[in-house]
Amino acid sequence: MSLKVSEEERGEWAVLRVSGEMDLVTSPAVRQHVHDAVAEGRRSLVLDLSEVLFCDSSGVGVLIASRRLMRSCAGQLRLILPAQGAEDGSHVNRVLAALGVRRLFDCYPDLPSATQQAAAGPLSA
């Protein structure tokens, strides 16, 4: 399976919908999309990972680097990691939790809650 990234705007938020597999070969594409959004002046970014079926350490590395990049430019990064999605549950959610890094991210169950101006607050880890 390959990776697909589509972009849209929701108010101030740039939304990148990622589907497929985030691995050593495909993860650089996600990184490039994040860098492109920042280069275009976007400082509020949502990564919708609800349709990611597989994520290895290189994918996690891209997420952590994206968080670091957004913080360095006084931006905000939110992840969509629903409890159910990508067939039997959010794979990325499970991987981040298993590695103990999920707490680093503001995670939301869906796009409307992630793009609210004053979001109700991220999901707890």
mmCIF file of C-alpha atoms in Angstrom:
data_model
loop_
_atom_site.group_PDB
_atom_site.id
_atom_site.type_symbol
_atom_site.label_atom_id
_atom_site.label_comp_id
_atom_site.label_asym_id
_atom_site.label_seq_id
_atom_site.Cartn_x
_atom_site.Cartn_y
_atom_site.Cartn_z
ATOM 1 C CA MET A 1 0.000 0.000 0.000
ATOM 2 C CA SER A 2 1.159 3.526 -0.674
ATOM 3 C CA LEU A 3 0.611 6.861 0.996
ATOM 4 C CA LYS A 4 -1.793 9.586 -0.053
ATOM 5 C CA VAL A 5 -1.816 13.130 1.338
ATOM 6 C CA SER A 6 -4.568 15.592 0.482
ATOM 7 C CA GLU A 7 -4.808 19.179 1.638
ATOM 8 C CA GLU A 8 -7.669 21.469 2.535
ATOM 9 C CA GLU A 9 -8.265 24.608 4.552
ATOM 10 C CA ARG A 10 -10.661 25.005 7.466
ATOM 11 C CA GLY A 11 -10.543 28.638 8.526
ATOM 12 C CA GLU A 12 -7.085 29.307 9.914
ATOM 13 C CA TRP A 13 -6.246 25.590 9.845
ATOM 14 C CA ALA A 14 -4.354 23.800 7.113
ATOM 15 C CA VAL A 15 -5.557 20.195 7.147
ATOM 16 C CA LEU A 16 -3.432 17.372 5.773
ATOM 17 C CA ARG A 17 -5.381 14.121 5.390
ATOM 18 C CA VAL A 18 -2.994 11.199 5.381
ATOM 19 C CA SER A 19 -4.025 7.702 4.323
ATOM 20 C CA GLY A 20 -2.129 4.507 3.708
ATOM 21 C CA GLU A 21 1.178 3.577 5.288
ATOM 22 C CA MET A 22 3.736 5.868 6.920
ATOM 23 C CA ASP A 23 7.041 4.049 6.648
ATOM 24 C CA LEU A 24 10.657 4.683 5.681
ATOM 25 C CA VAL A 25 9.742 5.125 2.022
ATOM 26 C CA THR A 26 6.550 7.198 2.349
ATOM 27 C CA SER A 27 7.108 9.310 5.484
ATOM 28 C CA PRO A 28 9.263 11.931 3.713
ATOM 29 C CA ALA A 29 6.179 12.931 1.683
ATOM 30 C CA VAL A 30 4.326 13.823 4.892
ATOM 31 C CA ARG A 31 7.355 15.774 6.110
ATOM 32 C CA GLN A 32 7.454 17.698 2.827
ATOM 33 C CA HIS A 33 3.763 18.600 3.024
ATOM 34 C CA VAL A 34 4.265 19.930 6.560
ATOM 35 C CA HIS A 35 7.307 21.964 5.472
ATOM 36 C CA ASP A 36 5.385 23.314 2.472
ATOM 37 C CA ALA A 37 2.516 24.441 4.712
ATOM 38 C CA VAL A 38 4.943 26.271 7.019
ATOM 39 C CA ALA A 39 6.726 27.826 4.023
ATOM 40 C CA GLU A 40 3.330 29.126 2.849
ATOM 41 C CA GLY A 41 2.921 30.854 6.207
ATOM 42 C CA ARG A 42 0.533 28.386 7.812
ATOM 43 C CA ARG A 43 0.937 28.269 11.596
ATOM 44 C CA SER A 44 -2.099 26.137 12.471
ATOM 45 C CA LEU A 45 -1.875 22.598 11.150
ATOM 46 C CA VAL A 46 -4.037 19.500 11.565
ATOM 47 C CA LEU A 47 -2.749 16.085 10.536
ATOM 48 C CA ASP A 48 -5.703 13.763 10.009
ATOM 49 C CA LEU A 49 -4.191 10.316 10.605
ATOM 50 C CA SER A 50 -7.475 8.443 10.954
ATOM 51 C CA GLU A 51 -6.886 6.508 7.714
ATOM 52 C CA VAL A 52 -3.255 5.557 8.332
ATOM 53 C CA LEU A 53 -3.118 1.767 8.382
ATOM 54 C CA PHE A 54 0.539 1.396 9.372
ATOM 55 C CA CYS A 55 3.137 3.649 10.992
ATOM 56 C CA ASP A 56 6.720 2.657 11.776
ATOM 57 C CA SER A 57 9.445 4.548 13.639
ATOM 58 C CA SER A 58 10.189 6.777 10.648
ATOM 59 C CA GLY A 59 6.544 7.869 10.612
ATOM 60 C CA VAL A 60 6.691 8.618 14.334
ATOM 61 C CA GLY A 61 9.910 10.548 13.683
ATOM 62 C CA VAL A 62 8.115 12.703 11.111
ATOM 63 C CA LEU A 63 5.323 13.442 13.601
ATOM 64 C CA ILE A 64 7.813 14.460 16.294
ATOM 65 C CA ALA A 65 9.789 16.589 13.817
ATOM 66 C CA SER A 66 6.531 18.222 12.676
ATOM 67 C CA ARG A 67 5.677 19.061 16.274
ATOM 68 C CA ARG A 68 9.131 20.558 16.779
ATOM 69 C CA LEU A 69 8.861 22.596 13.559
ATOM 70 C CA MET A 70 5.435 23.982 14.458
ATOM 71 C CA ARG A 71 6.585 24.917 17.955
ATOM 72 C CA SER A 72 9.713 26.637 16.582
ATOM 73 C CA CYS A 73 7.576 28.986 14.477
ATOM 74 C CA ALA A 74 5.041 29.613 17.285
ATOM 75 C CA GLY A 75 2.517 27.439 15.491
ATOM 76 C CA GLN A 76 0.166 24.719 16.614
ATOM 77 C CA LEU A 77 -0.133 21.113 15.531
ATOM 78 C CA ARG A 78 -3.144 18.907 16.186
ATOM 79 C CA LEU A 79 -3.569 15.247 15.302
ATOM 80 C CA ILE A 80 -6.792 13.438 14.506
ATOM 81 C CA LEU A 81 -6.548 9.990 16.085
ATOM 82 C CA PRO A 82 -10.023 8.513 16.515
ATOM 83 C CA ALA A 83 -10.605 5.510 18.712
ATOM 84 C CA GLN A 84 -12.119 3.792 15.676
ATOM 85 C CA GLY A 85 -10.878 4.360 12.161
ATOM 86 C CA ALA A 86 -8.544 2.796 9.637
ATOM 87 C CA GLU A 87 -10.588 -0.390 9.974
ATOM 88 C CA ASP A 88 -10.184 -1.670 13.564
ATOM 89 C CA GLY A 89 -8.923 1.397 15.390
ATOM 90 C CA SER A 90 -6.339 4.110 14.954
ATOM 91 C CA HIS A 91 -3.031 2.372 14.353
ATOM 92 C CA VAL A 92 -1.077 5.592 14.916
ATOM 93 C CA ASN A 93 -2.841 6.124 18.237
ATOM 94 C CA ARG A 94 -1.708 2.690 19.425
ATOM 95 C CA VAL A 95 1.864 3.165 18.180
ATOM 96 C CA LEU A 96 2.270 6.577 19.827
ATOM 97 C CA ALA A 97 0.825 5.253 23.089
ATOM 98 C CA ALA A 98 3.085 2.179 23.041
ATOM 99 C CA LEU A 99 6.159 4.373 22.534
ATOM 100 C CA GLY A 100 5.076 6.740 25.311
ATOM 101 C CA VAL A 101 5.033 9.816 23.059
ATOM 102 C CA ARG A 102 1.297 10.310 22.557
ATOM 103 C CA ARG A 103 1.262 12.821 25.424
ATOM 104 C CA LEU A 104 3.438 15.133 23.304
ATOM 105 C CA PHE A 105 0.585 15.740 20.872
ATOM 106 C CA ASP A 106 -2.788 17.455 21.021
ATOM 107 C CA CYS A 107 -5.060 14.664 19.757
ATOM 108 C CA TYR A 108 -8.690 14.961 18.706
ATOM 109 C CA PRO A 109 -11.288 12.400 17.599
ATOM 110 C CA ASP A 110 -12.456 14.228 14.439
ATOM 111 C CA LEU A 111 -11.943 17.240 12.203
ATOM 112 C CA PRO A 112 -14.648 19.507 13.658
ATOM 113 C CA SER A 113 -13.250 19.233 17.181
ATOM 114 C CA ALA A 114 -9.655 19.656 15.968
ATOM 115 C CA THR A 115 -10.400 22.842 14.037
ATOM 116 C CA GLN A 116 -12.513 24.649 16.598
ATOM 117 C CA GLN A 117 -10.963 27.971 17.542
ATOM 118 C CA ALA A 118 -11.067 27.298 21.276
ATOM 119 C CA ALA A 119 -11.104 23.540 21.164
ATOM 120 C CA ALA A 120 -12.632 21.744 24.098
ATOM 121 C CA GLY A 121 -9.247 20.250 24.760
ATOM 122 C CA PRO A 122 -7.285 17.326 23.453
ATOM 123 C CA LEU A 123 -8.060 13.733 24.287
ATOM 124 C CA SER A 124 -6.143 12.404 27.238
ATOM 125 C CA ALA A 125 -3.486 9.805 26.617
#
